Amino acid sequence: MISEKLVKVGMADLNTASNGEFLKTTGLGSCVGITLFDPEKRIAGMAHVMLPSSSIARETPINVAKYADTAIPELIKRMLALGAVTSKLQAKMAGGSQMFSLPGHTDSLRIGPRNVESCALMLEEYRIPLLSQDTGGNYGRTIELDSSNGVLSIRSVQHGIKEI
């Protein structure tokens, strides 16, 4: 891939791409990489979601890309500004691993599964179909979305590369 066609998405960040650009984020452990794609306009979006709900935010102003319930609406808004159509959007996601488990600490350490659930609920709210996902497990992932075709490549040390 040519570096000028790469749009990086950092942790608690989001961005859009078109014209054959690639969106890429690394370090998905319990975080979820949620991607949206308009196949007709070939406009793509990616958010690196760290936490399920902005109701726990302590920062002011909040980083909307950090939380599932604020990142997805913001990503949709940015994609619409580029010409995407909400009814055409399709979603894929990866990440949401259970990176740590300690006896007696059930819900507080379920950040990964809760991130996946929150992202899925937001997609339902906007009636955006979730076409595919590679979530769960206990390993990290790097993802890359091709804005020319909506293919999501997922890399992990344990499982190599797969495309969804």
PDB file of C-alpha atoms in Angstrom:
ATOM      1  CA  MET A   1       0.000   0.000   0.000  1.00  0.00           C
ATOM      2  CA  ILE A   2       1.175   3.524  -0.786  1.00  0.00           C
ATOM      3  CA  SER A   3       1.680   5.629   2.353  1.00  0.00           C
ATOM      4  CA  GLU A   4      -0.164   8.688   1.010  1.00  0.00           C
ATOM      5  CA  LYS A   5      -3.273   6.520   0.710  1.00  0.00           C
ATOM      6  CA  LEU A   6      -3.139   5.557   4.403  1.00  0.00           C
ATOM      7  CA  VAL A   7      -5.322   7.429   6.896  1.00  0.00           C
ATOM      8  CA  LYS A   8      -4.365   6.553  10.457  1.00  0.00           C
ATOM      9  CA  VAL A   9      -6.932   6.292  13.219  1.00  0.00           C
ATOM     10  CA  GLY A  10      -5.432   6.548  16.682  1.00  0.00           C
ATOM     11  CA  MET A  11      -6.763   5.252  19.965  1.00  0.00           C
ATOM     12  CA  ALA A  12     -10.015   7.066  20.898  1.00  0.00           C
ATOM     13  CA  ASP A  13     -10.002   8.585  17.402  1.00  0.00           C
ATOM     14  CA  LEU A  14     -12.093   8.410  14.246  1.00  0.00           C
ATOM     15  CA  ASN A  15     -11.656   9.347  10.618  1.00  0.00           C
ATOM     16  CA  THR A  16     -13.063   8.957   7.120  1.00  0.00           C
ATOM     17  CA  ALA A  17     -11.610   7.940   3.772  1.00  0.00           C
ATOM     18  CA  SER A  18     -12.550   7.780   0.093  1.00  0.00           C
ATOM     19  CA  ASN A  19     -10.904   7.584  -3.332  1.00  0.00           C
ATOM     20  CA  GLY A  20      -9.170   4.291  -2.571  1.00  0.00           C
ATOM     21  CA  GLU A  21      -7.639   5.443   0.716  1.00  0.00           C
ATOM     22  CA  PHE A  22      -7.131   2.954   3.540  1.00  0.00           C
ATOM     23  CA  LEU A  23      -8.146   3.531   7.160  1.00  0.00           C
ATOM     24  CA  LYS A  24      -5.926   1.792   9.716  1.00  0.00           C
ATOM     25  CA  THR A  25      -5.884   1.434  13.481  1.00  0.00           C
ATOM     26  CA  THR A  26      -3.628  -0.626  15.722  1.00  0.00           C
ATOM     27  CA  GLY A  27      -3.756  -1.808  19.295  1.00  0.00           C
ATOM     28  CA  LEU A  28      -7.296  -3.162  19.439  1.00  0.00           C
ATOM     29  CA  GLY A  29      -7.443  -5.188  22.643  1.00  0.00           C
ATOM     30  CA  SER A  30     -10.610  -4.509  24.589  1.00  0.00           C
ATOM     31  CA  CYS A  31     -11.188  -1.550  22.238  1.00  0.00           C
ATOM     32  CA  VAL A  32     -13.434  -1.997  19.212  1.00  0.00           C
ATOM     33  CA  GLY A  33     -12.646  -0.881  15.693  1.00  0.00           C
ATOM     34  CA  ILE A  34     -16.028  -0.056  14.195  1.00  0.00           C
ATOM     35  CA  THR A  35     -16.136   0.555  10.453  1.00  0.00           C
ATOM     36  CA  LEU A  36     -18.848   1.986   8.240  1.00  0.00           C
ATOM     37  CA  PHE A  37     -18.939   1.865   4.460  1.00  0.00           C
ATOM     38  CA  ASP A  38     -21.229   3.280   1.773  1.00  0.00           C
ATOM     39  CA  PRO A  39     -20.707   0.874  -1.161  1.00  0.00           C
ATOM     40  CA  GLU A  40     -22.307   3.202  -3.722  1.00  0.00           C
ATOM     41  CA  LYS A  41     -20.347   6.346  -2.859  1.00  0.00           C
ATOM     42  CA  ARG A  42     -17.289   4.369  -1.687  1.00  0.00           C
ATOM     43  CA  ILE A  43     -16.968   6.415   1.472  1.00  0.00           C
ATOM     44  CA  ALA A  44     -15.526   4.691   4.526  1.00  0.00           C
ATOM     45  CA  GLY A  45     -15.279   5.542   8.195  1.00  0.00           C
ATOM     46  CA  MET A  46     -13.527   4.022  11.194  1.00  0.00           C
ATOM     47  CA  ALA A  47     -13.663   4.682  14.922  1.00  0.00           C
ATOM     48  CA  HIS A  48     -11.346   3.250  17.585  1.00  0.00           C
ATOM     49  CA  VAL A  49     -13.779   2.975  20.510  1.00  0.00           C
ATOM     50  CA  MET A  50     -12.259   2.573  23.983  1.00  0.00           C
ATOM     51  CA  LEU A  51     -15.314   2.532  26.251  1.00  0.00           C
ATOM     52  CA  PRO A  52     -19.005   1.649  25.951  1.00  0.00           C
ATOM     53  CA  SER A  53     -20.728   4.776  27.265  1.00  0.00           C
ATOM     54  CA  SER A  54     -20.009   8.478  27.607  1.00  0.00           C
ATOM     55  CA  SER A  55     -22.015   8.463  30.849  1.00  0.00           C
ATOM     56  CA  ILE A  56     -18.765   7.575  32.638  1.00  0.00           C
ATOM     57  CA  ALA A  57     -16.789  10.430  31.029  1.00  0.00           C
ATOM     58  CA  ARG A  58     -14.796  12.566  33.420  1.00  0.00           C
ATOM     59  CA  GLU A  59     -13.134  14.849  30.892  1.00  0.00           C
ATOM     60  CA  THR A  60     -14.652  18.128  29.722  1.00  0.00           C
ATOM     61  CA  PRO A  61     -15.268  18.457  26.883  1.00  0.00           C
ATOM     62  CA  ILE A  62     -15.526  14.745  26.211  1.00  0.00           C
ATOM     63  CA  ASN A  63     -13.628  13.051  23.417  1.00  0.00           C
ATOM     64  CA  VAL A  64     -16.580  11.836  21.315  1.00  0.00           C
ATOM     65  CA  ALA A  65     -14.409   9.238  19.549  1.00  0.00           C
ATOM     66  CA  LYS A  66     -13.642   7.491  22.842  1.00  0.00           C
ATOM     67  CA  TYR A  67     -17.142   6.159  23.548  1.00  0.00           C
ATOM     68  CA  ALA A  68     -19.410   3.896  21.474  1.00  0.00           C
ATOM     69  CA  ASP A  69     -22.515   6.012  22.064  1.00  0.00           C
ATOM     70  CA  THR A  70     -20.861   9.198  20.795  1.00  0.00           C
ATOM     71  CA  ALA A  71     -18.307   7.891  18.254  1.00  0.00           C
ATOM     72  CA  ILE A  72     -20.797   6.193  15.953  1.00  0.00           C
ATOM     73  CA  PRO A  73     -23.120   9.231  15.588  1.00  0.00           C
ATOM     74  CA  GLU A  74     -20.089  11.476  14.976  1.00  0.00           C
ATOM     75  CA  LEU A  75     -18.677   9.062  12.391  1.00  0.00           C
ATOM     76  CA  ILE A  76     -22.037   8.952  10.587  1.00  0.00           C
ATOM     77  CA  LYS A  77     -22.212  12.772  10.619  1.00  0.00           C
ATOM     78  CA  ARG A  78     -18.746  13.076   9.061  1.00  0.00           C
ATOM     79  CA  MET A  79     -19.524  10.474   6.414  1.00  0.00           C
ATOM     80  CA  LEU A  80     -22.802  12.198   5.491  1.00  0.00           C
ATOM     81  CA  ALA A  81     -20.867  15.457   5.065  1.00  0.00           C
ATOM     82  CA  LEU A  82     -18.789  13.644   2.407  1.00  0.00           C
ATOM     83  CA  GLY A  83     -21.911  12.442   0.579  1.00  0.00           C
ATOM     84  CA  ALA A  84     -22.616   9.051   2.172  1.00  0.00           C
ATOM     85  CA  VAL A  85     -26.240   8.013   2.699  1.00  0.00           C
ATOM     86  CA  THR A  86     -27.256   6.554   6.080  1.00  0.00           C
ATOM     87  CA  SER A  87     -29.590   3.979   4.537  1.00  0.00           C
ATOM     88  CA  LYS A  88     -26.704   2.631   2.421  1.00  0.00           C
ATOM     89  CA  LEU A  89     -24.199   2.257   5.269  1.00  0.00           C
ATOM     90  CA  GLN A  90     -22.869  -1.161   6.214  1.00  0.00           C
ATOM     91  CA  ALA A  91     -20.860  -1.961   9.324  1.00  0.00           C
ATOM     92  CA  LYS A  92     -18.088  -4.345  10.303  1.00  0.00           C
ATOM     93  CA  MET A  93     -16.202  -4.483  13.574  1.00  0.00           C
ATOM     94  CA  ALA A  94     -13.248  -6.117  15.231  1.00  0.00           C
ATOM     95  CA  GLY A  95     -11.668  -6.161  18.673  1.00  0.00           C
ATOM     96  CA  GLY A  96     -13.505  -6.298  21.965  1.00  0.00           C
ATOM     97  CA  SER A  97     -11.177  -8.869  23.483  1.00  0.00           C
ATOM     98  CA  GLN A  98     -11.287  -9.909  27.112  1.00  0.00           C
ATOM     99  CA  MET A  99      -7.677  -9.051  27.786  1.00  0.00           C
ATOM    100  CA  PHE A 100      -7.664  -9.663  31.554  1.00  0.00           C
ATOM    101  CA  SER A 101      -9.659 -11.843  33.887  1.00  0.00           C
ATOM    102  CA  LEU A 102      -9.430 -11.913  37.634  1.00  0.00           C
ATOM    103  CA  PRO A 103     -11.558 -14.082  39.901  1.00  0.00           C
ATOM    104  CA  GLY A 104     -14.380 -12.119  41.524  1.00  0.00           C
ATOM    105  CA  HIS A 105     -14.165  -9.154  39.099  1.00  0.00           C
ATOM    106  CA  THR A 106     -16.758 -10.109  36.546  1.00  0.00           C
ATOM    107  CA  ASP A 107     -18.476  -7.032  35.103  1.00  0.00           C
ATOM    108  CA  SER A 108     -15.868  -4.332  35.691  1.00  0.00           C
ATOM    109  CA  LEU A 109     -13.318  -6.156  33.548  1.00  0.00           C
ATOM    110  CA  ARG A 110     -15.744  -7.002  30.739  1.00  0.00           C
ATOM    111  CA  ILE A 111     -14.790  -3.839  28.850  1.00  0.00           C
ATOM    112  CA  GLY A 112     -14.259  -5.651  25.524  1.00  0.00           C
ATOM    113  CA  PRO A 113     -17.610  -7.485  25.465  1.00  0.00           C
ATOM    114  CA  ARG A 114     -19.403  -4.346  26.700  1.00  0.00           C
ATOM    115  CA  ASN A 115     -17.779  -2.303  23.909  1.00  0.00           C
ATOM    116  CA  VAL A 116     -19.001  -4.828  21.333  1.00  0.00           C
ATOM    117  CA  GLU A 117     -22.544  -4.767  22.796  1.00  0.00           C
ATOM    118  CA  SER A 118     -22.659  -0.956  22.864  1.00  0.00           C
ATOM    119  CA  CYS A 119     -21.462  -0.665  19.262  1.00  0.00           C
ATOM    120  CA  ALA A 120     -24.055  -3.222  18.125  1.00  0.00           C
ATOM    121  CA  LEU A 121     -26.828  -1.320  19.937  1.00  0.00           C
ATOM    122  CA  MET A 122     -25.822   1.959  18.288  1.00  0.00           C
ATOM    123  CA  LEU A 123     -25.830   0.299  14.874  1.00  0.00           C
ATOM    124  CA  GLU A 124     -29.329  -1.049  15.570  1.00  0.00           C
ATOM    125  CA  GLU A 125     -30.472   2.423  16.587  1.00  0.00           C
ATOM    126  CA  TYR A 126     -29.342   3.806  13.225  1.00  0.00           C
ATOM    127  CA  ARG A 127     -30.599   0.694  11.369  1.00  0.00           C
ATOM    128  CA  ILE A 128     -27.127  -0.014   9.994  1.00  0.00           C
ATOM    129  CA  PRO A 129     -26.592  -3.714   9.275  1.00  0.00           C
ATOM    130  CA  LEU A 130     -23.576  -5.370  10.888  1.00  0.00           C
ATOM    131  CA  LEU A 131     -22.299  -7.502   8.000  1.00  0.00           C
ATOM    132  CA  SER A 132     -19.436  -9.186   9.798  1.00  0.00           C
ATOM    133  CA  GLN A 133     -17.351  -9.095  12.933  1.00  0.00           C
ATOM    134  CA  ASP A 134     -14.212 -10.553  14.420  1.00  0.00           C
ATOM    135  CA  THR A 135     -14.646  -9.870  18.127  1.00  0.00           C
ATOM    136  CA  GLY A 136     -13.862 -11.451  21.463  1.00  0.00           C
ATOM    137  CA  GLY A 137     -11.025 -13.756  22.311  1.00  0.00           C
ATOM    138  CA  ASN A 138      -8.058 -12.628  24.368  1.00  0.00           C
ATOM    139  CA  TYR A 139      -5.693 -11.202  21.760  1.00  0.00           C
ATOM    140  CA  GLY A 140      -4.977  -7.887  20.061  1.00  0.00           C
ATOM    141  CA  ARG A 141      -5.750  -6.895  16.501  1.00  0.00           C
ATOM    142  CA  THR A 142      -4.783  -4.360  13.847  1.00  0.00           C
ATOM    143  CA  ILE A 143      -7.388  -3.513  11.230  1.00  0.00           C
ATOM    144  CA  GLU A 144      -7.344  -1.824   7.851  1.00  0.00           C
ATOM    145  CA  LEU A 145     -10.400  -0.814   5.782  1.00  0.00           C
ATOM    146  CA  ASP A 146     -10.185  -0.321   2.016  1.00  0.00           C
ATOM    147  CA  SER A 147     -12.432   2.570   0.939  1.00  0.00           C
ATOM    148  CA  SER A 148     -12.575   1.275  -2.635  1.00  0.00           C
ATOM    149  CA  ASN A 149     -14.401  -1.947  -1.734  1.00  0.00           C
ATOM    150  CA  GLY A 150     -15.183  -2.053   2.009  1.00  0.00           C
ATOM    151  CA  VAL A 151     -12.930  -5.036   2.699  1.00  0.00           C
ATOM    152  CA  LEU A 152     -11.745  -5.110   6.316  1.00  0.00           C
ATOM    153  CA  SER A 153      -8.371  -6.788   6.862  1.00  0.00           C
ATOM    154  CA  ILE A 154      -7.690  -8.010  10.395  1.00  0.00           C
ATOM    155  CA  ARG A 155      -4.193  -8.904  11.566  1.00  0.00           C
ATOM    156  CA  SER A 156      -3.205 -10.635  14.780  1.00  0.00           C
ATOM    157  CA  VAL A 157      -0.080 -12.428  15.891  1.00  0.00           C
ATOM    158  CA  GLN A 158      -2.070 -15.521  16.902  1.00  0.00           C
ATOM    159  CA  HIS A 159      -4.332 -15.793  13.842  1.00  0.00           C
ATOM    160  CA  GLY A 160      -2.459 -14.106  10.983  1.00  0.00           C
ATOM    161  CA  ILE A 161      -4.456 -12.058   8.463  1.00  0.00           C
ATOM    162  CA  LYS A 162      -8.099 -12.489   7.574  1.00  0.00           C
ATOM    163  CA  GLU A 163     -10.491 -10.432   5.510  1.00  0.00           C
ATOM    164  CA  ILE A 164     -14.158  -9.839   6.203  1.00  0.00           C
TER     165      ILE A 164
END
